[in-house]
Short mmCIF file of C-alpha atoms in Angstrom, two decimals:
data_model
loop_
_atom_site.label_atom_id
_atom_site.label_comp_id
_atom_site.label_asym_id
_atom_site.label_seq_id
_atom_site.Cartn_x
_atom_site.Cartn_y
_atom_site.Cartn_z
CA MET A 1 39.50 -16.23 -30.69
CA PRO A 2 36.07 -15.31 -31.94
CA ARG A 3 35.27 -11.03 -31.98
CA PHE A 4 32.35 -10.03 -30.67
CA ALA A 5 30.08 -7.22 -32.27
CA ARG A 6 29.20 -4.14 -30.48
CA SER A 7 25.43 -5.52 -30.73
CA ASP A 8 26.45 -8.96 -29.09
CA LEU A 9 27.96 -6.91 -26.29
CA VAL A 10 24.59 -4.65 -25.87
CA VAL A 11 22.52 -7.96 -25.88
CA VAL A 12 24.79 -9.25 -23.13
CA ALA A 13 24.56 -6.21 -21.28
CA LEU A 14 20.86 -6.20 -21.32
CA ILE A 15 20.53 -9.88 -20.38
CA ALA A 16 22.97 -9.19 -17.23
CA ALA A 17 21.27 -6.20 -16.44
CA ALA A 18 17.62 -7.91 -16.33
CA ILE A 19 19.09 -10.67 -14.34
CA LEU A 20 20.55 -8.14 -11.92
CA PHE A 21 17.24 -6.22 -11.47
CA GLY A 22 15.17 -9.21 -11.20
CA ALA A 23 17.55 -10.50 -8.25
CA LEU A 24 17.49 -7.44 -6.48
CA GLY A 25 14.03 -7.55 -6.85
CA PHE A 26 13.86 -10.53 -4.37
CA ALA A 27 16.68 -9.09 -1.96
CA GLY A 28 14.37 -7.95 0.68
CA PHE A 29 13.70 -4.13 0.53
CA GLY A 30 10.79 -2.36 0.55
CA GLU A 31 7.71 -3.48 -1.34
CA ARG A 32 7.50 -0.05 -3.68
CA ILE A 33 11.53 -0.81 -4.11
CA SER A 34 11.31 -4.54 -4.95
CA ASN A 35 8.31 -3.88 -7.26
CA SER A 36 10.50 -1.24 -9.05
CA LEU A 37 13.11 -3.27 -9.78
CA LEU A 38 11.01 -6.15 -10.86
CA PHE A 39 9.30 -3.45 -13.45
CA SER A 40 12.96 -2.47 -14.60
CA ALA A 41 13.71 -6.35 -15.12
CA TRP A 42 10.51 -6.65 -17.09
CA SER A 43 11.27 -3.74 -19.38
CA LEU A 44 15.17 -4.89 -19.79
CA THR A 45 14.01 -8.28 -20.85
CA LEU A 46 11.09 -6.94 -23.31
CA LEU A 47 14.13 -5.04 -24.92
CA THR A 48 16.51 -8.01 -24.93
CA LEU A 49 13.62 -9.74 -26.90
CA PHE A 50 13.20 -6.78 -29.21
CA ALA A 51 17.44 -6.65 -29.70
CA LEU A 52 17.55 -10.24 -30.35
CA ALA A 53 14.53 -10.55 -32.82
CA ALA A 54 16.14 -7.77 -34.80
CA ARG A 55 19.04 -9.95 -35.04
CA LEU A 56 17.13 -13.02 -36.62
CA PRO A 57 17.36 -13.72 -40.37
CA LEU A 58 14.06 -13.39 -42.45
CA ARG A 59 14.37 -17.16 -43.64
CA SER A 60 15.90 -19.75 -42.08
CA ARG A 61 18.45 -21.90 -43.68
CA GLY A 62 18.03 -25.73 -44.14
CA SER A 63 14.91 -27.44 -45.14
CA PRO A 64 11.58 -26.22 -44.84
CA TRP A 65 10.79 -28.45 -42.04
CA ALA A 66 13.60 -27.26 -40.04
CA ALA A 67 13.00 -23.77 -40.71
CA TRP A 68 9.39 -24.40 -39.71
CA ALA A 69 10.59 -26.05 -36.60
CA ALA A 70 12.91 -23.32 -35.92
CA ASN A 71 10.75 -20.98 -36.30
CA SER A 72 8.07 -22.45 -33.90
CA LEU A 73 10.99 -22.73 -31.23
CA ILE A 74 11.66 -19.26 -31.44
CA VAL A 75 8.06 -18.14 -31.31
CA CYS A 76 7.33 -20.47 -28.35
CA GLY A 77 10.44 -19.15 -26.21
CA ALA A 78 9.30 -15.49 -26.86
CA LEU A 79 5.62 -16.43 -25.72
CA GLY A 80 6.74 -18.05 -22.82
CA VAL A 81 9.23 -15.14 -21.60
CA ILE A 82 6.94 -12.71 -22.32
CA ILE A 83 4.04 -14.63 -20.54
CA ALA A 84 6.27 -15.28 -17.49
CA ALA A 85 7.32 -11.49 -17.36
CA ASN A 86 3.59 -10.27 -17.08
CA VAL A 87 3.02 -12.81 -14.57
CA ALA A 88 5.75 -11.27 -12.62
CA LEU A 89 4.40 -7.59 -13.31
CA TYR A 90 1.04 -8.39 -12.42
CA ARG A 91 2.10 -10.12 -8.84
CA HIS A 92 4.38 -7.25 -8.26
CA ASP A 93 2.61 -4.20 -9.71
CA VAL A 94 3.86 -0.92 -9.12
CA HIS A 95 2.11 2.62 -9.77
CA PHE A 96 4.21 5.44 -11.48
CA ASP A 97 2.63 9.04 -11.35
CA ALA A 98 4.13 11.43 -14.09
CA THR A 99 2.28 14.22 -13.30
CA ARG A 100 3.97 17.10 -11.54
CA GLU A 101 0.89 17.50 -8.84
CA GLY A 102 0.28 13.61 -8.41
CA LEU A 103 -2.73 13.87 -9.72
CA ASN A 104 -2.54 10.23 -10.51
CA THR A 105 -1.54 8.99 -7.12
CA PRO A 106 -4.06 8.21 -4.38
CA PRO A 107 -3.84 10.33 -1.20
CA GLN A 108 -1.34 8.79 1.83
CA GLN A 109 -4.40 8.89 4.11
CA LEU A 110 -6.11 6.45 1.98
CA THR A 111 -2.71 4.26 0.61
CA ASP A 112 -1.69 3.61 4.55
CA VAL A 113 -5.03 2.48 5.83
CA VAL A 114 -5.18 0.04 2.79
CA ARG A 115 -1.66 -0.99 3.13
CA GLU A 116 -2.08 -1.68 6.93
CA LEU A 117 -5.67 -3.57 6.56
CA ARG A 118 -5.51 -6.94 8.70
CA SER A 119 -9.30 -7.77 8.48
CA PRO A 120 -11.70 -7.64 5.43
CA LEU A 121 -13.24 -4.17 4.29
CA SER A 122 -16.01 -3.56 1.79
CA LEU A 123 -16.25 -0.17 -0.04
CA THR A 124 -18.95 0.67 -2.47
CA TYR A 125 -18.78 3.72 -4.15
CA PHE A 126 -22.10 5.00 -5.76
CA TYR A 127 -20.99 7.69 -8.28
CA ASN A 128 -22.08 10.35 -10.80
CA ALA A 129 -20.95 9.42 -14.29
CA SER A 130 -20.81 13.13 -15.53
CA ASP A 131 -18.74 14.65 -12.23
CA PRO A 132 -15.12 14.51 -13.09
CA ASN A 133 -14.16 14.73 -9.59
CA ALA A 134 -16.27 11.44 -8.78
CA LEU A 135 -14.57 9.63 -11.63
CA GLY A 136 -11.10 10.57 -10.42
CA VAL A 137 -12.29 9.42 -6.71
CA ARG A 138 -13.08 6.25 -8.50
CA ASP A 139 -9.77 5.69 -10.42
CA MET A 140 -8.03 6.30 -7.23
CA ILE A 141 -9.60 3.71 -4.96
CA GLU A 142 -9.08 1.56 -7.93
CA ILE A 143 -5.07 2.00 -7.67
CA ALA A 144 -5.22 1.92 -3.99
CA ALA A 145 -6.85 -1.33 -4.09
CA ARG A 146 -4.72 -3.14 -6.42
CA ASN A 147 -3.49 -6.66 -5.07
CA HIS A 148 -4.93 -6.02 -1.89
CA PRO A 149 -7.48 -9.13 -1.21
CA LEU A 150 -8.41 -7.84 2.18
CA LEU A 151 -10.23 -4.70 0.16
CA ALA A 152 -13.41 -5.51 -1.70
CA PHE A 153 -13.86 -2.45 -3.91
CA ARG A 154 -17.01 -2.01 -6.15
CA ALA A 155 -17.72 1.12 -8.33
CA ILE A 156 -21.59 1.76 -9.12
CA ASP A 157 -23.08 4.35 -11.44
CA LEU A 158 -26.06 5.55 -9.51
CA ASP A 159 -28.07 6.33 -12.62
CA LYS A 160 -27.63 2.60 -13.79
CA GLU A 161 -28.50 0.90 -10.39
CA PRO A 162 -30.95 3.31 -8.45
CA GLY A 163 -32.70 0.24 -7.02
CA LEU A 164 -29.39 -1.25 -5.35
CA ALA A 165 -28.68 2.41 -3.87
CA ARG A 166 -31.96 2.38 -2.90
CA ASP A 167 -31.92 -0.74 -0.82
CA ILE A 168 -28.51 0.01 0.67
CA GLY A 169 -29.78 3.23 2.18
CA VAL A 170 -28.06 5.90 -0.51
CA HIS A 171 -30.05 8.69 -1.73
CA SER A 172 -27.52 10.86 -3.02
CA TYR A 173 -24.64 10.91 -5.92
CA ASN A 174 -21.04 10.14 -4.93
CA THR A 175 -21.73 8.13 -1.73
CA ALA A 176 -19.36 5.49 -0.06
CA VAL A 177 -20.64 3.10 1.99
CA LEU A 178 -17.77 1.05 3.91
CA GLN A 179 -18.66 -2.06 5.97
CA ALA A 180 -16.33 -4.24 8.23
CA GLY A 181 -18.17 -6.79 9.90
CA ASP A 182 -21.03 -5.61 11.66
CA ARG A 183 -20.05 -1.99 11.43
CA LYS A 184 -21.17 0.49 8.63
CA VAL A 185 -20.17 3.69 7.69
CA VAL A 186 -21.79 5.84 5.10
CA VAL A 187 -19.94 9.15 3.89
CA GLU A 188 -21.91 11.12 1.32
CA ASN A 189 -20.90 13.77 -1.16
CA VAL A 190 -17.17 12.36 -1.37
CA THR A 191 -15.12 13.96 -4.05
CA ASP A 192 -11.83 13.54 -1.96
CA ALA A 193 -10.33 10.44 -1.59
CA ALA A 194 -8.47 11.23 1.51
CA ARG A 195 -11.53 11.52 3.46
CA LEU A 196 -12.13 7.72 2.57
CA GLY A 197 -9.15 6.58 4.60
CA TYR A 198 -10.71 8.73 7.85
CA ALA A 199 -13.79 6.93 6.99
CA ALA A 200 -12.22 3.71 6.90
CA LEU A 201 -10.30 4.25 10.50
CA ARG A 202 -13.98 4.83 11.66
CA VAL A 203 -15.42 1.93 10.26
CA LEU A 204 -12.28 -0.35 11.58
CA ARG A 205 -12.74 0.83 15.39
CA GLN A 206 -13.95 -1.83 17.26
CA ARG A 207 -14.96 0.02 20.18
CA ALA A 208 -16.32 3.80 20.72
CA GLU A 209 -13.78 6.08 22.37
CA THR A 210 -15.07 9.43 24.28
CA ILE A 211 -12.56 12.06 25.14
CA CYS A 212 -13.27 13.94 27.75
CA PHE A 213 -12.31 18.11 27.79
CA VAL A 214 -11.84 19.51 31.12
CA THR A 215 -13.57 22.90 31.17
CA GLY A 216 -14.11 25.44 34.09
CA HIS A 217 -10.63 26.72 34.03
CA GLY A 218 -10.40 28.88 31.29
CA GLU A 219 -9.74 26.11 28.53
CA THR A 220 -10.50 27.51 24.95
CA PHE A 221 -12.18 23.73 24.26
CA ARG A 222 -16.06 24.02 23.05
CA PRO A 223 -18.33 21.58 21.80
CA MET A 224 -18.27 20.86 18.29
CA PRO A 225 -20.55 23.46 16.14
CA GLY A 226 -22.74 22.40 13.75
CA HIS A 227 -21.20 24.52 11.05
CA TYR A 228 -17.65 25.51 10.16
CA HIS A 229 -16.44 28.34 8.42
CA PHE A 230 -14.06 27.73 5.37
CA SER A 231 -12.30 30.07 3.11
CA HIS A 232 -10.81 29.02 -0.12
CA LEU A 233 -7.31 30.34 -1.64
CA GLU A 234 -5.94 29.43 -5.33
CA THR A 235 -3.18 26.49 -5.44
CA LEU A 236 -0.94 24.95 -7.94
CA ARG A 237 -3.70 22.00 -7.65
CA GLY A 238 -6.32 24.65 -9.32
CA HIS A 239 -9.80 24.98 -8.26
CA ASP A 240 -11.25 22.07 -9.63
CA THR A 241 -9.45 19.72 -7.19
CA PRO A 242 -11.69 19.02 -4.13
CA GLY A 243 -10.26 20.54 -0.65
CA ALA A 244 -7.34 21.71 -2.22
CA GLY A 245 -7.52 25.21 -1.32
CA ASP A 246 -9.91 25.05 1.76
CA VAL A 247 -8.65 26.94 4.95
CA LEU A 248 -10.65 27.21 8.24
CA VAL A 249 -11.34 30.19 9.55
CA ALA A 250 -11.41 29.87 13.28
CA GLU A 251 -9.97 31.85 16.57
CA PRO A 252 -6.02 31.05 16.84
CA GLU A 253 -6.80 29.99 20.47
CA GLN A 254 -9.36 27.22 20.16
CA LEU A 255 -9.00 23.80 19.33
CA ASP A 256 -11.30 23.81 16.30
CA ARG A 257 -8.60 21.62 14.00
CA LEU A 258 -7.68 19.10 16.67
CA GLN A 259 -11.64 18.51 17.01
CA LEU A 260 -12.00 17.99 13.47
CA ALA A 261 -8.70 15.95 13.44
CA LEU A 262 -10.23 13.52 16.37
CA ASN A 263 -13.80 13.37 14.60
CA GLU A 264 -12.64 12.66 11.43
CA ILE A 265 -11.09 8.95 12.83
CA GLY A 266 -14.19 8.45 14.79
CA PHE A 267 -13.44 10.06 18.66
CA GLU A 268 -16.52 11.49 20.22
CA MET A 269 -15.74 14.47 22.17
CA ARG A 270 -17.59 16.18 25.19
CA PRO A 271 -16.71 18.67 27.88
CA LEU A 272 -16.23 17.43 31.54
CA VAL A 273 -16.80 19.82 34.27
CA MET A 274 -14.73 18.72 37.20
CA ALA A 275 -16.03 21.21 39.87
CA THR A 276 -19.32 19.40 40.11
CA ALA A 277 -18.41 15.91 39.64
CA SER A 278 -17.73 13.39 42.41
CA ALA A 279 -15.80 11.17 40.37
CA ILE A 280 -14.59 10.88 36.75
CA PRO A 281 -17.21 9.58 34.35
CA THR A 282 -16.40 5.69 33.56
CA ASP A 283 -17.05 6.17 29.72
CA CYS A 284 -14.25 8.88 29.52
CA THR A 285 -11.55 6.73 27.83
CA VAL A 286 -9.29 9.89 27.97
CA ILE A 287 -9.16 13.10 30.13
CA ALA A 288 -7.62 16.28 28.03
CA GLU A 289 -7.03 18.76 29.97
CA ILE A 290 -5.40 21.40 27.73
CA GLY A 291 -4.42 25.14 28.27
CA PRO A 292 -5.96 25.83 31.87
CA ARG A 293 -5.79 29.37 33.00
CA THR A 294 -7.18 29.29 36.74
CA ALA A 295 -5.56 26.94 39.38
CA LEU A 296 -7.54 23.54 40.08
CA THR A 297 -8.57 23.20 43.32
CA ALA A 298 -7.68 20.58 46.06
CA GLY A 299 -10.79 18.36 45.22
CA GLU A 300 -9.97 18.53 41.61
CA ALA A 301 -6.52 17.22 41.85
CA ASP A 302 -7.74 14.59 43.95
CA LEU A 303 -9.69 13.40 41.53
CA LEU A 304 -7.29 13.32 38.54
CA ALA A 305 -4.96 10.92 40.93
CA ASP A 306 -7.74 9.01 42.17
CA TYR A 307 -8.29 8.69 38.09
CA LEU A 308 -5.00 7.52 37.49
CA ARG A 309 -4.67 5.43 40.21
CA ASN A 310 -7.52 3.64 39.00
CA GLY A 311 -5.96 3.12 35.66
CA GLY A 312 -7.08 6.25 33.59
CA ARG A 313 -5.59 8.20 30.80
CA LEU A 314 -4.71 11.61 31.32
CA MET A 315 -3.48 14.26 28.98
CA MET A 316 -2.19 17.46 30.40
CA LEU A 317 -0.99 20.57 28.73
CA ILE A 318 0.07 23.58 31.16
CA ASP A 319 1.42 26.62 29.94
CA PRO A 320 3.60 29.10 31.73
CA GLN A 321 0.88 31.45 32.97
CA PHE A 322 -1.20 28.37 34.61
CA PRO A 323 -0.79 28.61 38.42
CA LEU A 324 0.55 25.20 39.31
CA GLU A 325 -0.73 25.15 42.84
CA ALA A 326 0.92 23.12 45.99
CA ASP A 327 -2.32 20.99 45.70
CA LEU A 328 -1.73 19.71 42.32
CA GLN A 329 1.90 19.26 42.38
CA SER A 330 1.91 17.24 45.84
CA ARG A 331 -1.26 14.98 44.76
CA LEU A 332 -0.75 14.35 41.10
CA LEU A 333 2.85 15.45 40.18
CA THR A 334 5.02 14.66 42.86
CA PRO A 335 4.32 10.90 43.34
CA LEU A 336 5.35 10.63 39.64
CA GLY A 337 8.52 12.52 39.84
CA LEU A 338 7.16 15.41 37.86
CA SER A 339 7.45 18.86 38.83
CA SER A 340 7.47 22.25 36.77
CA GLU A 341 8.00 25.86 37.25
CA PRO A 342 6.80 29.15 35.38
CA ALA A 343 9.87 29.83 33.00
CA ILE A 344 9.82 30.11 29.38
CA VAL A 345 12.29 27.69 27.57
CA ILE A 346 14.82 29.74 25.19
CA ASP A 347 16.41 27.75 22.48
CA PRO A 348 18.70 29.96 20.34
CA LEU A 349 20.01 26.86 18.38
CA ASN A 350 16.45 25.04 17.25
CA HIS A 351 13.80 27.54 16.99
CA PHE A 352 10.73 28.48 14.94
CA ARG A 353 11.57 31.11 12.53
CA THR A 354 13.38 34.06 14.23
CA ASP A 355 11.70 33.38 17.83
CA PRO A 356 13.88 31.51 20.42
CA ASP A 357 10.84 31.11 22.49
CA LYS A 358 9.20 28.94 19.93
CA VAL A 359 11.53 25.93 20.27
CA ALA A 360 11.75 23.58 17.60
CA VAL A 361 12.21 19.74 17.72
CA PRO A 362 13.65 17.88 14.91
CA TYR A 363 14.81 14.86 16.75
CA TYR A 364 13.07 12.44 19.13
CA PRO A 365 13.70 9.46 21.29
CA PRO A 366 12.10 6.25 20.09
CA HIS A 367 8.40 5.88 21.55
CA LEU A 368 5.01 4.87 19.92
CA ILE A 369 3.81 8.57 19.90
CA THR A 370 6.77 10.09 18.02
CA ALA A 371 7.62 7.09 15.76
CA ARG A 372 6.26 9.09 12.41
CA LEU A 373 6.79 12.86 13.72
CA ALA A 374 9.20 15.11 11.39
CA LEU A 375 9.47 18.61 12.68
CA THR A 376 7.48 19.65 15.76
CA VAL A 377 7.19 23.49 17.44
CA PHE A 378 6.78 24.05 21.17
CA ALA A 379 5.79 27.62 21.43
CA GLN A 380 6.35 29.38 24.62
CA ALA A 381 6.93 26.14 26.94
CA ARG A 382 7.42 26.11 30.14
CA PRO A 383 10.15 23.14 31.30
CA ILE A 384 8.80 19.64 32.67
CA ARG A 385 11.24 18.30 35.68
CA LEU A 386 11.47 14.71 35.80
CA SER A 387 13.42 13.03 38.62
CA GLN A 388 13.70 9.24 39.58
CA PRO A 389 9.94 7.80 38.91
CA PRO A 390 8.62 4.86 40.93
CA THR A 391 9.52 1.56 40.24
CA ALA A 392 6.56 0.47 38.25
CA VAL A 393 6.27 3.50 36.29
CA ARG A 394 8.11 3.95 32.83
CA ALA A 395 8.98 7.37 31.69
CA ASN A 396 9.80 8.37 28.28
CA VAL A 397 10.78 12.27 27.44
CA LEU A 398 8.98 12.84 24.05
CA ALA A 399 10.37 16.02 23.21
CA SER A 400 12.99 18.09 24.31
CA SER A 401 15.24 21.26 23.51
CA SER A 402 18.88 21.38 22.68
CA GLN A 403 21.71 21.77 24.87
CA ASP A 404 22.22 25.40 24.28
CA SER A 405 18.56 26.12 25.50
CA TYR A 406 18.27 28.31 28.91
CA LEU A 407 15.36 29.52 31.01
CA ARG A 408 13.99 32.95 30.99
CA LEU A 409 11.27 34.28 33.60
CA PRO A 410 7.89 34.84 31.83
CA SER A 411 7.69 38.53 32.56
CA ALA A 412 10.70 39.16 30.05
CA VAL A 413 8.25 37.44 27.33
CA ALA A 414 5.48 39.50 25.65
CA GLY A 415 2.01 38.76 27.00
CA ILE A 416 3.01 35.86 29.43
CA THR A 417 2.39 36.78 33.15
CA VAL A 418 2.50 34.53 35.99
CA ALA A 419 0.36 34.13 39.15
CA ALA A 420 1.63 35.74 42.02
CA GLY A 421 3.38 33.75 44.73
CA GLU A 422 4.45 31.15 42.28
CA PRO A 423 8.26 30.20 42.81
CA THR A 424 10.21 30.99 39.67
CA PRO A 425 13.62 30.12 38.95
CA ALA A 426 16.19 31.41 41.02
CA LYS A 427 19.00 31.61 38.19
CA VAL A 428 19.50 31.39 34.76
CA GLU A 429 19.82 27.75 33.93
CA HIS A 430 21.19 26.27 30.51
CA GLY A 431 20.83 22.81 28.87
CA ALA A 432 18.46 20.49 27.48
CA GLN A 433 14.56 20.94 28.95
CA ALA A 434 12.25 18.33 28.46
CA LEU A 435 8.98 19.67 26.80
CA ALA A 436 6.82 16.78 26.68
CA VAL A 437 7.03 13.48 28.86
CA ALA A 438 4.91 10.19 28.63
CA LEU A 439 4.53 7.83 31.50
CA GLU A 440 2.76 4.63 31.90
CA GLY A 441 2.66 1.71 34.86
CA THR A 442 1.24 1.62 38.13
CA TYR A 443 0.50 4.63 39.85
CA PRO A 444 2.04 4.46 43.30
CA GLY A 445 -0.61 2.63 46.01
CA ALA A 446 -2.72 1.18 43.34
CA SER A 447 -3.66 -2.20 42.59
CA PRO A 448 -0.61 -3.84 40.04
CA ASP A 449 -3.45 -4.43 37.75
CA LYS A 450 -4.28 -1.10 37.30
CA HIS A 451 -2.36 0.66 34.56
CA PHE A 452 -2.23 4.39 33.82
CA ARG A 453 -1.31 6.22 31.01
CA LEU A 454 0.05 10.22 31.37
CA VAL A 455 1.22 12.64 28.60
CA ILE A 456 2.35 16.15 30.48
CA SER A 457 3.59 18.97 28.28
CA GLY A 458 4.96 22.47 29.17
CA THR A 459 2.48 24.01 26.26
CA SER A 460 -0.77 23.59 24.88
CA LYS A 461 0.05 25.69 21.81
CA PHE A 462 1.01 22.86 19.59
CA THR A 463 -2.98 21.56 19.78
CA THR A 464 -4.70 24.93 18.91
CA ASN A 465 -5.53 26.52 15.60
CA GLU A 466 -2.86 28.71 15.54
CA TYR A 467 0.05 26.05 15.64
CA PHE A 468 -1.84 22.63 14.81
CA SER A 469 -1.33 23.13 11.00
CA TYR A 470 2.61 23.97 11.55
CA VAL A 471 4.85 20.73 10.25
CA SER A 472 3.66 17.63 12.42
CA ASN A 473 2.27 19.67 15.25
CA GLY A 474 -1.09 18.19 14.33
CA GLU A 475 0.31 14.56 13.99
CA LEU A 476 1.56 14.90 17.51
CA SER A 477 -1.41 15.75 19.15
CA VAL A 478 -3.32 13.01 17.81
CA ALA A 479 -0.64 10.62 18.28
CA ILE A 480 -1.12 11.52 21.94
CA MET A 481 -4.78 11.18 21.97
CA ARG A 482 -4.34 7.89 20.58
CA TRP A 483 -1.73 6.47 22.45
CA LEU A 484 -3.47 7.58 25.50
CA ALA A 485 -6.86 5.36 24.02
CA GLU A 486 -4.73 2.35 23.39
CA ASP A 487 -5.68 2.86 19.84
CA ASP A 488 -2.90 1.61 18.00
CA ALA A 489 -4.74 -1.35 15.60
CA SER A 490 -4.62 1.27 12.69
CA PRO A 491 -2.11 3.42 11.02
CA ASN A 492 -1.31 6.92 12.50
CA LEU A 493 -2.71 9.15 9.76
CA ALA A 494 -1.71 12.62 9.09
CA PRO A 495 -4.77 14.75 9.95
CA ARG A 496 -6.04 17.25 7.70
CA THR A 497 -5.02 20.97 9.01
CA TYR A 498 -7.36 22.72 6.52
CA SER A 499 -4.65 25.07 5.89
CA LEU A 500 -2.14 25.86 3.16
CA PRO A 501 0.93 23.80 3.12
CA GLU A 502 4.28 25.69 4.12
CA ILE A 503 7.73 24.57 4.44
CA VAL A 504 9.44 25.12 7.80
CA LEU A 505 12.42 25.47 8.62
CA THR A 506 14.53 25.88 12.05
CA SER A 507 16.99 28.44 12.04
CA THR A 508 20.04 26.23 11.88
CA GLN A 509 18.38 24.94 8.35
CA MET A 510 17.68 28.42 7.37
CA ARG A 511 21.17 29.50 7.64
CA ASN A 512 22.40 25.94 5.91
CA THR A 513 20.07 26.82 2.97
CA PHE A 514 21.04 30.54 2.96
CA ILE A 515 24.74 29.31 2.96
CA ALA A 516 24.29 26.97 0.16
CA LEU A 517 22.00 28.57 -2.06
CA GLU A 518 22.92 32.46 -1.53
CA LEU A 519 26.87 31.85 -1.19
CA LEU A 520 27.98 28.63 -2.11
CA LEU A 521 26.12 28.69 -5.68
CA PRO A 522 27.03 31.93 -6.95
CA LEU A 523 30.57 31.29 -5.70
CA SER A 524 30.99 27.90 -7.38
CA THR A 525 29.68 29.61 -10.57
CA ALA A 526 31.95 32.48 -10.52
CA LEU A 527 35.26 30.11 -9.65
CA PHE A 528 34.00 27.82 -12.72
CA GLY A 529 33.78 30.42 -14.80
CA VAL A 530 37.22 32.05 -13.98
CA ALA A 531 38.66 28.53 -14.13
CA MET A 532 37.40 28.21 -17.90
CA TRP A 533 38.73 31.60 -18.72
CA TRP A 534 42.22 30.75 -17.31
CA ARG A 535 42.50 27.46 -19.15
CA ARG A 536 41.34 29.24 -22.36
CA ARG A 537 43.28 32.36 -21.82
#
């Protein structure tokens, strides 16, 4: 019986591993996992060829013709395997970034758009060859555009092609020109590849959409100013990386971060004074009532009800101090099975930091709005009551508190007051409370072909500057707007928050982290030390 040497077993193991990884690469995993498996199979194949080549004799036995034929066969076989492996690698390319900061990885805002392309997109970048940040953006786009036939990318040195730039209308360095069909977007002074992802969403947008923000009731919305004030803080990425330490300086109760995020993906915004309007303007794709402080009149409630009855889209974020008058309740909310009361949801199980009135929501029911959300924070939220909605209306609770939560009167929370005369909870109620609800369908009494959409939440704080940058609050705010506008043809990109990144944990996660790092890890080290001493004693 022949005996195998150790080198034979190594070669057999390499061949088996290469076949196994190659088969797993076509087993239906995700694109990145499959490509990584195929890259591993390619690496093992080349290593196998090297191991086999090291075992070949320097001179073949037999006649010169037989030696020549054997050598030719070996060379042709090796070349065939190498060509096949490289073709497979080219068709299933994968990118690895060995840097700690991910300096060679395109931002997710750009890669998500490129991966979800369904129509041709042309991107021309006129860069400054002496600017390292511009060269970095050029390389990032090339990496993101690998093997994507729908993205036509050209990088042009502006100093070498000034005539071409002038014909297109480019007059400055580091300008990106994006074109999809007959739509064109020009972005100047681009040294951050993430901006190109948002620019791609703008040029891919099929129609102009306007969000009308209701004003006149103490809302904090204001038209976008011509200039925002930014500060800069040092981060691990250094100050040479564009936008790494940019921090927006703005009032915490304002909506600047939300407006910047909506503007970056192509939404237009303007104020709407309903007190002087006889009807909701037809060019308003979405009506946003965010954080009113004074009551809506009966006429304004009728305007909103008629707007939904005609197939409108409404985002209504009401805080506990908002006086929910009987007119608004009876005309708008009651027909949909909705109600609310001026109480604060307290969640002792899932909350932000040590504040139980800032409810943290780590889990969500399936819905287009919450499909990609992680953790969100609903600060000082009033409960949203959802009874049986009409048969033609579909209701979904987007976020709710834990079963340990309960209600507290606003007077017991600092800084929260309620209008006189509004009913308050008669007793403390325990159990899960709905924090945000989405409804769609046909409004009672409306034509069946008129389909409305409504999102109502018991707090507006997750859209404000103070909380927009926390965990997934910004993504939730933008996702609600996009769902209301039926803008789901392109990916839901994470908005830029212009704040320093933070790690936010719920109270449960903080407790578990403390137990693992401060108790279990030191105790286990001490126990292993005692066990080793006892064994060697």
